Short mmCIF file of C-alpha atoms in Angstrom, two decimals:
data_model
loop_
_atom_site.label_atom_id
_atom_site.label_comp_id
_atom_site.label_asym_id
_atom_site.label_seq_id
_atom_site.Cartn_x
_atom_site.Cartn_y
_atom_site.Cartn_z
CA UNK A 1 57.65 -44.02 -96.65
CA UNK A 2 55.51 -41.84 -98.00
CA UNK A 3 54.17 -38.89 -95.76
CA UNK A 4 50.59 -38.25 -95.51
CA UNK A 5 49.50 -34.68 -95.42
CA UNK A 6 48.71 -33.72 -91.87
CA UNK A 7 44.91 -33.14 -92.80
CA UNK A 8 43.92 -36.95 -93.75
CA UNK A 9 42.54 -38.76 -90.54
CA UNK A 10 44.05 -40.37 -88.17
CA UNK A 11 42.36 -44.20 -89.01
CA UNK A 12 43.96 -43.95 -92.27
CA UNK A 13 47.40 -43.16 -90.60
CA UNK A 14 46.80 -46.03 -87.96
CA UNK A 15 46.42 -48.36 -90.67
CA UNK A 16 50.08 -47.89 -92.23
CA UNK A 17 53.36 -49.53 -90.82
CA UNK A 18 53.14 -47.72 -87.33
CA UNK A 19 56.61 -48.87 -86.46
CA UNK A 20 58.02 -46.70 -89.34
CA UNK A 21 55.57 -43.78 -88.74
CA UNK A 22 57.66 -40.55 -89.08
CA UNK A 23 58.36 -38.96 -85.78
CA UNK A 24 60.68 -36.09 -84.46
CA UNK A 25 63.81 -37.13 -83.26
CA UNK A 26 63.57 -40.64 -84.67
CA UNK A 27 65.32 -42.92 -82.20
CA UNK A 28 66.05 -45.48 -85.07
CA UNK A 29 68.18 -42.45 -86.48
CA UNK A 30 70.03 -42.14 -83.39
CA UNK A 31 73.92 -42.76 -83.52
CA UNK A 32 74.98 -46.39 -83.15
CA UNK A 33 77.16 -45.13 -79.81
CA UNK A 34 74.21 -43.91 -78.20
CA UNK A 35 72.06 -46.70 -79.19
CA UNK A 36 74.91 -49.20 -77.64
CA UNK A 37 74.72 -46.91 -74.73
CA UNK A 38 70.81 -47.71 -74.18
CA UNK A 39 71.80 -50.80 -74.53
CA UNK A 40 73.93 -51.30 -71.89
CA UNK A 41 71.91 -49.19 -69.47
CA UNK A 42 68.72 -51.13 -69.85
CA UNK A 43 70.55 -54.56 -69.71
CA UNK A 44 72.27 -53.70 -66.90
CA UNK A 45 69.37 -52.46 -65.02
CA UNK A 46 67.34 -55.51 -65.80
CA UNK A 47 70.02 -57.70 -64.03
CA UNK A 48 67.91 -56.06 -60.82
CA UNK A 49 64.69 -58.35 -61.47
CA UNK A 50 66.71 -61.85 -61.80
CA UNK A 51 69.34 -61.05 -58.76
CA UNK A 52 66.62 -59.79 -56.53
CA UNK A 53 64.79 -63.35 -57.28
CA UNK A 54 67.32 -65.51 -55.87
CA UNK A 55 69.72 -63.18 -53.82
CA UNK A 56 67.53 -63.87 -50.68
CA UNK A 57 67.82 -67.70 -50.69
CA UNK A 58 71.29 -67.89 -49.13
CA UNK A 59 70.00 -65.95 -46.60
CA UNK A 60 66.88 -67.70 -45.86
CA UNK A 61 68.29 -69.72 -42.74
CA UNK A 62 69.24 -66.67 -40.90
CA UNK A 63 65.99 -64.77 -41.79
CA UNK A 64 64.06 -67.85 -40.47
CA UNK A 65 65.89 -67.86 -37.35
CA UNK A 66 66.20 -64.13 -36.59
CA UNK A 67 62.62 -63.13 -37.29
CA UNK A 68 61.27 -66.53 -36.03
CA UNK A 69 59.55 -67.22 -39.42
CA UNK A 70 58.50 -70.76 -40.65
CA UNK A 71 59.57 -72.75 -43.49
CA UNK A 72 56.36 -71.89 -45.33
CA UNK A 73 56.65 -68.31 -44.85
CA UNK A 74 59.91 -68.23 -46.17
CA UNK A 75 58.45 -70.32 -49.17
CA UNK A 76 55.65 -67.58 -49.59
CA UNK A 77 58.30 -64.67 -49.75
CA UNK A 78 59.89 -66.46 -52.74
CA UNK A 79 57.49 -67.59 -54.70
CA UNK A 80 55.07 -64.58 -53.83
CA UNK A 81 57.86 -62.59 -55.46
CA UNK A 82 58.38 -64.48 -58.48
CA UNK A 83 54.32 -64.25 -59.35
CA UNK A 84 54.10 -60.51 -58.89
CA UNK A 85 57.18 -59.84 -60.75
CA UNK A 86 55.76 -61.73 -63.59
CA UNK A 87 52.33 -60.19 -63.79
CA UNK A 88 52.75 -56.23 -62.60
CA UNK A 89 54.62 -55.27 -65.82
CA UNK A 90 51.30 -55.49 -67.62
CA UNK A 91 50.49 -52.33 -65.51
CA UNK A 92 53.76 -50.66 -66.09
CA UNK A 93 53.54 -51.66 -69.71
CA UNK A 94 49.89 -49.74 -70.08
CA UNK A 95 51.66 -46.73 -67.98
CA UNK A 96 54.85 -46.63 -70.55
CA UNK A 97 52.38 -46.60 -73.53
CA UNK A 98 50.53 -43.59 -72.66
CA UNK A 99 53.49 -41.39 -70.98
CA UNK A 100 56.71 -43.07 -72.21
CA UNK A 101 59.53 -45.25 -70.98
CA UNK A 102 61.85 -43.26 -68.77
CA UNK A 103 58.96 -42.14 -66.12
CA UNK A 104 58.27 -45.66 -65.55
CA UNK A 105 61.52 -46.63 -65.03
CA UNK A 106 62.18 -43.96 -62.63
CA UNK A 107 58.93 -44.67 -60.75
CA UNK A 108 59.44 -48.83 -60.66
CA UNK A 109 63.19 -48.35 -59.54
CA UNK A 110 62.25 -45.46 -56.67
CA UNK A 111 59.30 -48.24 -55.64
CA UNK A 112 62.17 -51.10 -55.56
CA UNK A 113 64.58 -49.10 -53.61
CA UNK A 114 61.79 -48.47 -50.95
CA UNK A 115 60.88 -51.87 -50.92
CA UNK A 116 64.25 -52.91 -50.50
CA UNK A 117 64.98 -50.31 -47.55
CA UNK A 118 62.20 -51.41 -45.47
CA UNK A 119 62.97 -55.32 -45.98
CA UNK A 120 66.52 -54.46 -44.92
CA UNK A 121 65.35 -52.88 -41.36
CA UNK A 122 62.28 -55.59 -41.07
CA UNK A 123 61.89 -57.07 -37.66
CA UNK A 124 58.90 -59.26 -38.84
CA UNK A 125 58.59 -61.72 -41.59
CA UNK A 126 55.14 -60.46 -42.34
CA UNK A 127 56.66 -57.27 -43.30
CA UNK A 128 59.60 -59.02 -45.27
CA UNK A 129 56.91 -60.86 -47.39
CA UNK A 130 54.49 -57.48 -47.88
CA UNK A 131 57.85 -55.21 -48.67
CA UNK A 132 59.20 -58.18 -51.02
CA UNK A 133 55.74 -58.01 -53.04
CA UNK A 134 56.73 -54.20 -53.28
CA UNK A 135 60.37 -54.82 -54.27
CA UNK A 136 59.14 -57.45 -57.01
CA UNK A 137 56.57 -54.94 -58.41
CA UNK A 138 59.28 -51.93 -58.81
CA UNK A 139 61.87 -54.55 -60.03
CA UNK A 140 59.53 -55.67 -62.86
CA UNK A 141 59.06 -52.92 -65.16
CA UNK A 142 62.68 -53.01 -66.41
CA UNK A 143 62.46 -56.64 -68.13
CA UNK A 144 59.25 -55.68 -69.79
CA UNK A 145 60.20 -51.88 -70.72
CA UNK A 146 63.44 -52.72 -71.81
CA UNK A 147 62.21 -55.24 -74.56
CA UNK A 148 60.02 -52.24 -75.54
CA UNK A 149 62.88 -49.65 -75.32
CA UNK A 150 64.86 -51.63 -77.83
CA UNK A 151 62.03 -52.22 -80.34
CA UNK A 152 61.70 -48.37 -80.16
CA UNK A 153 65.32 -47.75 -81.19
CA UNK A 154 65.99 -51.08 -83.54
CA UNK A 155 64.95 -52.26 -86.85
CA UNK A 156 63.23 -55.47 -86.74
CA UNK A 157 66.51 -57.35 -88.32
CA UNK A 158 68.44 -56.02 -85.74
CA UNK A 159 66.47 -57.13 -82.59
CA UNK A 160 67.45 -61.04 -82.66
CA UNK A 161 71.01 -59.74 -81.83
CA UNK A 162 70.17 -56.67 -79.72
CA UNK A 163 67.61 -59.09 -77.92
CA UNK A 164 70.61 -61.74 -76.88
CA UNK A 165 72.68 -59.26 -75.61
CA UNK A 166 69.80 -57.34 -73.75
CA UNK A 167 69.28 -60.81 -72.32
CA UNK A 168 72.39 -61.89 -71.20
CA UNK A 169 72.70 -59.83 -68.07
CA UNK A 170 69.52 -60.99 -66.46
CA UNK A 171 70.14 -64.51 -67.54
CA UNK A 172 73.40 -64.27 -65.38
CA UNK A 173 71.36 -62.97 -62.33
CA UNK A 174 70.33 -65.92 -61.04
CA UNK A 175 73.68 -67.51 -60.14
CA UNK A 176 75.04 -64.01 -59.44
CA UNK A 177 72.49 -63.45 -57.33
CA UNK A 178 73.18 -66.87 -55.29
CA UNK A 179 77.21 -65.68 -55.39
CA UNK A 180 76.51 -62.07 -54.10
CA UNK A 181 74.08 -63.36 -51.33
CA UNK A 182 76.20 -65.83 -49.87
CA UNK A 183 79.19 -63.92 -49.38
CA UNK A 184 77.17 -61.26 -47.97
CA UNK A 185 75.22 -63.46 -45.48
CA UNK A 186 78.45 -65.29 -44.69
CA UNK A 187 80.64 -62.08 -43.92
CA UNK A 188 77.95 -59.15 -43.05
CA UNK A 189 74.54 -61.10 -41.95
CA UNK A 190 71.24 -61.07 -44.05
CA UNK A 191 70.49 -57.73 -44.06
CA UNK A 192 73.20 -56.77 -45.82
CA UNK A 193 71.78 -58.27 -48.88
CA UNK A 194 69.03 -55.97 -49.02
CA UNK A 195 71.27 -52.97 -48.46
CA UNK A 196 73.26 -54.05 -51.72
CA UNK A 197 69.91 -53.99 -53.47
CA UNK A 198 69.29 -50.51 -52.22
CA UNK A 199 72.92 -49.45 -53.41
CA UNK A 200 72.38 -51.27 -56.99
CA UNK A 201 68.93 -49.67 -57.84
CA UNK A 202 69.81 -46.52 -56.58
CA UNK A 203 73.02 -46.31 -59.18
CA UNK A 204 70.67 -47.78 -61.81
CA UNK A 205 68.01 -45.20 -60.73
CA UNK A 206 70.58 -42.09 -61.30
CA UNK A 207 71.56 -43.89 -64.76
CA UNK A 208 68.03 -43.44 -65.91
CA UNK A 209 67.58 -39.95 -64.59
CA UNK A 210 70.83 -38.55 -65.87
CA UNK A 211 71.64 -40.63 -69.08
CA UNK A 212 68.60 -41.86 -70.34
CA UNK A 213 66.64 -40.33 -73.37
CA UNK A 214 63.30 -41.35 -73.80
CA UNK A 215 62.64 -43.54 -76.65
CA UNK A 216 58.95 -43.55 -76.81
CA UNK A 217 57.10 -41.95 -79.55
CA UNK A 218 53.51 -41.65 -79.07
CA UNK A 219 53.14 -41.63 -83.39
CA UNK A 220 54.48 -45.36 -82.89
CA UNK A 221 52.32 -46.44 -80.03
CA UNK A 222 49.27 -48.28 -81.02
CA UNK A 223 47.68 -47.78 -77.83
CA UNK A 224 48.48 -44.26 -77.22
CA UNK A 225 47.15 -43.61 -81.17
CA UNK A 226 43.77 -45.25 -80.17
CA UNK A 227 43.20 -43.35 -76.60
CA UNK A 228 43.91 -40.23 -79.51
CA UNK A 229 41.43 -41.30 -81.55
CA UNK A 230 38.89 -41.85 -78.73
CA UNK A 231 39.20 -38.50 -77.41
CA UNK A 232 38.97 -36.96 -80.60
CA UNK A 233 36.09 -38.79 -81.28
CA UNK A 234 34.47 -37.48 -78.10
CA UNK A 235 35.76 -33.88 -79.18
CA UNK A 236 33.94 -34.50 -82.17
CA UNK A 237 30.54 -35.66 -80.57
CA UNK A 238 30.37 -32.37 -78.29
CA UNK A 239 31.01 -29.93 -81.36
CA UNK A 240 28.17 -31.87 -82.66
CA UNK A 241 25.84 -31.25 -79.96
CA UNK A 242 27.16 -27.74 -79.66
CA UNK A 243 26.25 -26.96 -83.42
CA UNK A 244 22.98 -28.75 -83.00
CA UNK A 245 21.90 -26.74 -80.31
CA UNK A 246 23.04 -23.34 -81.72
CA UNK A 247 21.02 -24.23 -84.54
CA UNK A 248 18.02 -23.44 -82.33
CA UNK A 249 19.33 -20.29 -81.26
CA UNK A 250 18.43 -16.76 -82.75
CA UNK A 251 20.95 -15.59 -85.16
CA UNK A 252 22.83 -13.10 -82.71
CA UNK A 253 23.13 -15.59 -80.36
CA UNK A 254 24.90 -17.96 -82.62
CA UNK A 255 27.01 -15.77 -83.54
CA UNK A 256 28.51 -15.12 -79.95
CA UNK A 257 28.25 -18.94 -79.32
CA UNK A 258 30.70 -19.19 -82.04
CA UNK A 259 33.64 -17.79 -80.28
CA UNK A 260 35.28 -19.78 -77.55
CA UNK A 261 36.66 -18.54 -74.24
CA UNK A 262 39.94 -17.87 -76.03
CA UNK A 263 38.43 -15.71 -78.75
CA UNK A 264 38.85 -18.46 -81.40
CA UNK A 265 36.63 -19.76 -83.73
CA UNK A 266 34.89 -23.05 -83.55
CA UNK A 267 33.57 -24.46 -86.80
CA UNK A 268 30.06 -24.94 -86.91
CA UNK A 269 29.87 -27.07 -90.06
CA UNK A 270 30.57 -30.29 -88.25
CA UNK A 271 30.31 -32.34 -91.02
CA UNK A 272 33.12 -30.48 -92.81
CA UNK A 273 35.74 -30.84 -90.39
CA UNK A 274 38.05 -33.45 -90.60
CA UNK A 275 36.99 -36.96 -88.83
CA UNK A 276 40.28 -36.61 -86.63
CA UNK A 277 42.46 -33.24 -86.69
CA UNK A 278 46.11 -33.35 -87.20
CA UNK A 279 47.94 -35.37 -84.19
CA UNK A 280 50.47 -32.21 -83.98
CA UNK A 281 47.45 -30.03 -82.97
CA UNK A 282 47.01 -31.96 -79.70
CA UNK A 283 50.27 -31.88 -77.39
CA UNK A 284 49.15 -34.24 -74.60
CA UNK A 285 45.85 -36.57 -74.12
CA UNK A 286 44.23 -35.46 -70.84
CA UNK A 287 44.73 -39.19 -69.16
CA UNK A 288 42.03 -41.12 -66.93
CA UNK A 289 41.65 -44.62 -65.25
CA UNK A 290 40.72 -46.11 -68.65
CA UNK A 291 43.55 -44.85 -70.62
CA UNK A 292 45.89 -46.75 -68.08
CA UNK A 293 43.77 -50.03 -68.01
CA UNK A 294 46.25 -52.71 -68.57
CA UNK A 295 43.81 -55.14 -69.74
CA UNK A 296 42.39 -54.35 -72.97
CA UNK A 297 45.80 -54.20 -74.39
CA UNK A 298 46.56 -58.10 -72.49
CA UNK A 299 43.17 -59.28 -73.91
CA UNK A 300 43.90 -58.28 -77.32
CA UNK A 301 47.45 -59.72 -77.16
CA UNK A 302 45.67 -62.84 -76.33
CA UNK A 303 43.02 -62.68 -78.71
CA UNK A 304 45.57 -63.76 -81.48
CA UNK A 305 45.88 -67.64 -81.55
CA UNK A 306 49.44 -67.40 -82.77
CA UNK A 307 50.58 -64.98 -79.57
CA UNK A 308 48.69 -67.55 -77.36
CA UNK A 309 50.59 -70.56 -79.01
CA UNK A 310 53.95 -69.12 -78.94
CA UNK A 311 53.53 -67.54 -75.16
CA UNK A 312 53.15 -71.01 -73.81
CA UNK A 313 56.40 -72.44 -74.82
CA UNK A 314 58.16 -69.05 -73.97
CA UNK A 315 56.54 -69.24 -70.19
CA UNK A 316 57.80 -73.13 -70.18
CA UNK A 317 61.37 -72.25 -70.93
CA UNK A 318 61.31 -69.85 -68.15
CA UNK A 319 59.59 -71.98 -65.65
CA UNK A 320 62.24 -74.76 -66.66
CA UNK A 321 65.16 -72.29 -65.91
CA UNK A 322 63.84 -70.86 -62.77
CA UNK A 323 63.17 -74.79 -61.83
CA UNK A 324 66.69 -75.91 -62.39
CA UNK A 325 68.37 -73.26 -60.42
CA UNK A 326 66.07 -74.22 -57.33
CA UNK A 327 66.21 -77.60 -57.20
CA UNK A 328 69.79 -77.64 -58.37
CA UNK A 329 70.76 -75.52 -55.33
CA UNK A 330 68.85 -77.89 -53.07
CA UNK A 331 70.84 -80.91 -54.56
CA UNK A 332 73.99 -79.67 -54.31
CA UNK A 333 73.19 -78.64 -50.43
CA UNK A 334 71.80 -81.91 -49.62
CA UNK A 335 73.93 -84.07 -51.27
CA UNK A 336 77.04 -82.47 -52.14
CA UNK A 337 77.36 -80.29 -48.60
CA UNK A 338 77.94 -77.30 -50.65
CA UNK A 339 77.31 -74.11 -49.11
CA UNK A 340 75.97 -71.15 -50.72
CA UNK A 341 78.85 -69.62 -52.42
CA UNK A 342 80.05 -72.95 -53.59
CA UNK A 343 76.51 -73.72 -55.14
CA UNK A 344 76.37 -70.09 -56.60
CA UNK A 345 79.68 -70.73 -58.44
CA UNK A 346 78.43 -74.13 -59.64
CA UNK A 347 75.07 -72.51 -61.06
CA UNK A 348 77.05 -69.79 -62.99
CA UNK A 349 77.97 -72.63 -65.57
CA UNK A 350 73.83 -72.59 -66.31
CA UNK A 351 74.46 -68.50 -66.45
CA UNK A 352 77.30 -68.58 -68.71
CA UNK A 353 75.42 -71.20 -70.82
CA UNK A 354 72.60 -68.51 -71.21
CA UNK A 355 75.06 -66.10 -71.69
CA UNK A 356 76.80 -67.45 -74.82
CA UNK A 357 73.66 -68.73 -76.00
CA UNK A 358 71.63 -65.77 -75.85
CA UNK A 359 74.28 -63.89 -78.29
CA UNK A 360 74.82 -66.60 -80.67
CA UNK A 361 71.34 -67.53 -81.01
CA UNK A 362 70.25 -63.97 -81.23
CA UNK A 363 72.80 -63.12 -84.04
CA UNK A 364 72.03 -66.78 -85.49
CA UNK A 365 68.34 -65.33 -85.69
CA UNK A 366 69.12 -62.32 -87.43
CA UNK A 367 71.35 -64.57 -90.04
CA UNK A 368 68.27 -66.33 -90.80
CA UNK A 369 65.46 -63.91 -91.06
CA UNK A 370 67.88 -62.17 -93.75
CA UNK A 371 68.58 -65.42 -95.73
CA UNK A 372 64.88 -66.12 -95.79
CA UNK A 373 64.28 -62.63 -96.50
CA UNK A 374 66.39 -62.41 -99.27
CA UNK A 375 65.30 -65.61 -100.66
CA UNK A 376 61.54 -64.31 -100.33
CA UNK A 377 62.27 -61.37 -102.82
CA UNK A 378 62.99 -58.94 -99.86
CA UNK A 379 60.00 -59.39 -98.26
CA UNK A 380 59.98 -60.56 -94.92
CA UNK A 381 57.23 -61.87 -91.96
CA UNK A 382 57.85 -62.84 -88.26
CA UNK A 383 57.65 -66.32 -88.57
CA UNK A 384 61.15 -66.45 -90.48
CA UNK A 385 62.79 -65.75 -87.55
CA UNK A 386 61.86 -68.71 -85.67
CA UNK A 387 63.22 -71.08 -88.26
CA UNK A 388 66.48 -70.24 -86.39
CA UNK A 389 65.42 -72.69 -83.38
CA UNK A 390 65.15 -75.59 -85.27
CA UNK A 391 68.91 -76.38 -84.75
CA UNK A 392 68.68 -75.97 -81.00
CA UNK A 393 65.52 -78.04 -80.89
CA UNK A 394 67.40 -81.09 -81.54
CA UNK A 395 69.74 -80.52 -78.50
CA UNK A 396 67.64 -79.09 -75.51
CA UNK A 397 65.53 -82.32 -74.58
CA UNK A 398 68.86 -84.59 -74.65
CA UNK A 399 70.57 -81.73 -72.70
CA UNK A 400 67.86 -82.00 -70.31
CA UNK A 401 67.82 -85.70 -69.67
CA UNK A 402 71.79 -85.73 -69.24
CA UNK A 403 71.77 -83.19 -66.49
CA UNK A 404 68.74 -84.99 -64.83
CA UNK A 405 70.60 -88.43 -64.71
CA UNK A 406 74.05 -86.86 -63.56
CA UNK A 407 72.16 -85.45 -60.69
CA UNK A 408 70.26 -88.59 -60.07
CA UNK A 409 73.73 -90.68 -59.94
CA UNK A 410 75.74 -88.20 -57.74
CA UNK A 411 78.56 -88.27 -60.52
CA UNK A 412 81.31 -85.96 -60.46
CA UNK A 413 80.37 -81.95 -59.82
CA UNK A 414 82.17 -81.40 -63.25
CA UNK A 415 79.42 -83.38 -65.20
CA UNK A 416 76.71 -81.52 -63.36
CA UNK A 417 78.64 -78.05 -64.64
CA UNK A 418 78.73 -79.52 -68.31
CA UNK A 419 75.07 -80.23 -68.63
CA UNK A 420 74.05 -77.06 -66.76
CA UNK A 421 75.86 -75.38 -69.46
CA UNK A 422 74.30 -76.99 -72.34
CA UNK A 423 70.89 -76.77 -70.81
CA UNK A 424 71.32 -73.29 -70.51
CA UNK A 425 72.70 -72.80 -73.51
CA UNK A 426 70.21 -74.42 -75.70
CA UNK A 427 66.99 -73.14 -73.78
CA UNK A 428 68.00 -69.62 -73.83
CA UNK A 429 68.95 -69.73 -77.93
CA UNK A 430 65.08 -70.84 -78.54
CA UNK A 431 63.94 -68.28 -76.08
CA UNK A 432 65.89 -65.61 -77.18
CA UNK A 433 63.93 -65.94 -80.99
CA UNK A 434 60.66 -66.22 -79.29
CA UNK A 435 61.03 -63.20 -77.44
CA UNK A 436 61.82 -61.36 -80.91
CA UNK A 437 59.19 -62.81 -82.11
CA UNK A 438 56.78 -61.68 -79.69
CA UNK A 439 57.82 -58.22 -80.26
CA UNK A 440 57.76 -58.77 -84.07
CA UNK A 441 54.49 -59.83 -84.27
CA UNK A 442 52.81 -57.17 -82.55
CA UNK A 443 53.39 -54.09 -84.13
CA UNK A 444 52.82 -50.87 -82.22
CA UNK A 445 52.08 -52.98 -79.07
CA UNK A 446 55.64 -54.20 -78.25
CA UNK A 447 55.54 -53.28 -74.24
CA UNK A 448 52.13 -55.00 -74.20
CA UNK A 449 53.42 -58.07 -75.91
CA UNK A 450 56.09 -58.26 -73.56
CA UNK A 451 53.99 -57.72 -70.19
CA UNK A 452 51.68 -60.44 -71.59
CA UNK A 453 55.20 -62.66 -72.04
CA UNK A 454 55.94 -61.31 -68.51
CA UNK A 455 53.05 -62.58 -66.81
CA UNK A 456 52.97 -66.07 -68.65
CA UNK A 457 56.43 -66.34 -67.20
CA UNK A 458 55.72 -65.59 -63.88
CA UNK A 459 52.86 -67.67 -63.46
CA UNK A 460 55.00 -70.93 -64.74
CA UNK A 461 57.83 -70.08 -63.09
CA UNK A 462 55.41 -69.63 -59.78
CA UNK A 463 53.97 -73.23 -60.56
CA UNK A 464 57.39 -74.83 -61.66
CA UNK A 465 58.55 -73.38 -57.82
CA UNK A 466 55.73 -75.02 -55.82
CA UNK A 467 55.84 -78.22 -57.54
CA UNK A 468 59.53 -78.53 -57.78
CA UNK A 469 60.48 -79.61 -54.44
CA UNK A 470 57.26 -82.38 -53.84
CA UNK A 471 58.19 -83.83 -57.43
CA UNK A 472 61.86 -83.94 -56.40
CA UNK A 473 61.30 -86.02 -53.31
CA UNK A 474 59.01 -88.25 -54.90
CA UNK A 475 60.65 -88.87 -58.23
CA UNK A 476 64.30 -87.49 -57.97
CA UNK A 477 65.90 -85.41 -60.21
CA UNK A 478 66.04 -88.24 -62.95
CA UNK A 479 62.48 -88.46 -63.06
CA UNK A 480 61.76 -84.86 -62.66
CA UNK A 481 63.96 -83.59 -65.56
CA UNK A 482 63.25 -86.51 -67.98
CA UNK A 483 59.51 -85.16 -67.30
CA UNK A 484 60.58 -81.70 -68.10
CA UNK A 485 62.33 -82.54 -71.33
CA UNK A 486 58.95 -84.17 -72.29
CA UNK A 487 57.28 -80.69 -71.63
CA UNK A 488 60.21 -78.95 -73.21
CA UNK A 489 59.41 -81.27 -76.47
CA UNK A 490 55.68 -80.15 -76.31
CA UNK A 491 56.81 -76.82 -76.00
CA UNK A 492 59.13 -77.34 -79.31
CA UNK A 493 56.36 -78.67 -81.31
CA UNK A 494 54.23 -75.74 -80.61
CA UNK A 495 56.87 -73.19 -82.00
CA UNK A 496 56.98 -75.71 -85.06
CA UNK A 497 53.16 -75.06 -85.29
CA UNK A 498 53.94 -71.16 -85.40
CA UNK A 499 56.55 -71.38 -87.83
CA UNK A 500 54.11 -73.44 -90.24
CA UNK A 501 50.98 -71.70 -89.22
CA UNK A 502 51.13 -68.75 -87.33
CA UNK A 503 51.38 -66.65 -90.82
CA UNK A 504 48.19 -67.49 -91.55
CA UNK A 505 46.90 -67.18 -88.03
CA UNK A 506 48.19 -63.46 -87.58
CA UNK A 507 47.19 -62.67 -90.91
CA UNK A 508 43.55 -63.43 -90.38
CA UNK A 509 43.49 -61.63 -86.77
CA UNK A 510 44.79 -58.77 -88.45
CA UNK A 511 41.66 -59.00 -91.00
CA UNK A 512 39.05 -59.46 -88.33
CA UNK A 513 40.80 -56.51 -86.66
CA UNK A 514 40.00 -54.04 -89.23
CA UNK A 515 36.48 -55.33 -89.49
CA UNK A 516 36.06 -54.69 -85.76
CA UNK A 517 36.37 -51.85 -83.40
CA UNK A 518 40.16 -51.11 -81.74
CA UNK A 519 39.14 -48.98 -79.13
CA UNK A 520 40.38 -51.88 -76.88
CA UNK A 521 43.70 -51.80 -77.88
#
């Protein structure tokens, strides 16, 4: 890519491919070994979020008994956790686009450790609920910033595979959380569950502190660049006012005023100056609340029609995954008399399906993108990646219907394991590509895009958790998951709509944004 002279306006630079802006110590030029190490650190850390959400379930009976809690309070501690965990990343994302990824990892993990410690020593259910919310806020950052970190170090044609690998660890988290929570609760009582989270979060904190090098580069962050541009525009106005005032003074005063406190001259010919000085001239932007304001980037993501249409099926897929883990555990306890440990082992089949589907689906996504790019004369666009989801679309609804009725008919547990595996495999095959698309389609706003996706996931999971038990009691697993199969079919139709109309919508949004102000990004 041709490098622009440093004297050219920042507005011109921003209109270029910001993902490939020239930076010092380019993370995409790092060695393959370093990239893989970062991938595994981030992927392992992201498991904290999914483990934390489910590890409490086996301990609920003991918590209810020892803290004199009601079932409604226990339910609130679970659903409130997932709601906070889904929506708080919007704040972490805003901070990471200004101050970098590493500080967000460290702050969020410290918050998670604090919340876990207080829960472990709590003597009231109110304190448990409050500190679980703190724990949710702390554990939420890695899921969002992790995807943005991978976007920092990998080019678009590699992201399907790495997103698949990255997401494999947190997808195992729910079933591993039940197994670990069940074992610790049965052997050491419920407080051991949260001391385990303290240890896990502390080890992860140390890994980021000593082995992680920040991948954030402000030149490639659209949010940072627009904050920078706003600051420089403010500075230009200030200089213009000073110049106007100096014109009204005597010549002797004017000469004096042209010297700053540090002795350096201030150019009085403001019109002759560049609109924006070189970015290298400004070492750091002084931050204010508006710089960390998460809502403008969030609303900017939602202002694009293609984003809204893809975020809905992404949220539905996560809501389905959260709901099936919740209701399956209930079915196994009520009708198969399984304890927490056995339940976790059965649900592990869903996690293994997620693991294999995430890796294979990610690789297939990259292969599909490469094939279509070659067929298009070496030119690619983000919607090409979603073509890889078509093969899984045929199989996901039948897999969900199959699961629905093997549960409803109380058949042998092996059949439930098979259908759980298939449902997990095909759902994550689709999800891996939608996540990669969300990153690719929002150049320079990767963390904001993933944070918005996380917000949708949290809301859909919260709703799924709240309606799951009433629907399961009313129409059974057969009716509930036949209904879910229909919902997934609607989600697939929305993805197909993006495949055929997304490019047109996205390009129309880009043209509209060029005509209007971009300060809100």
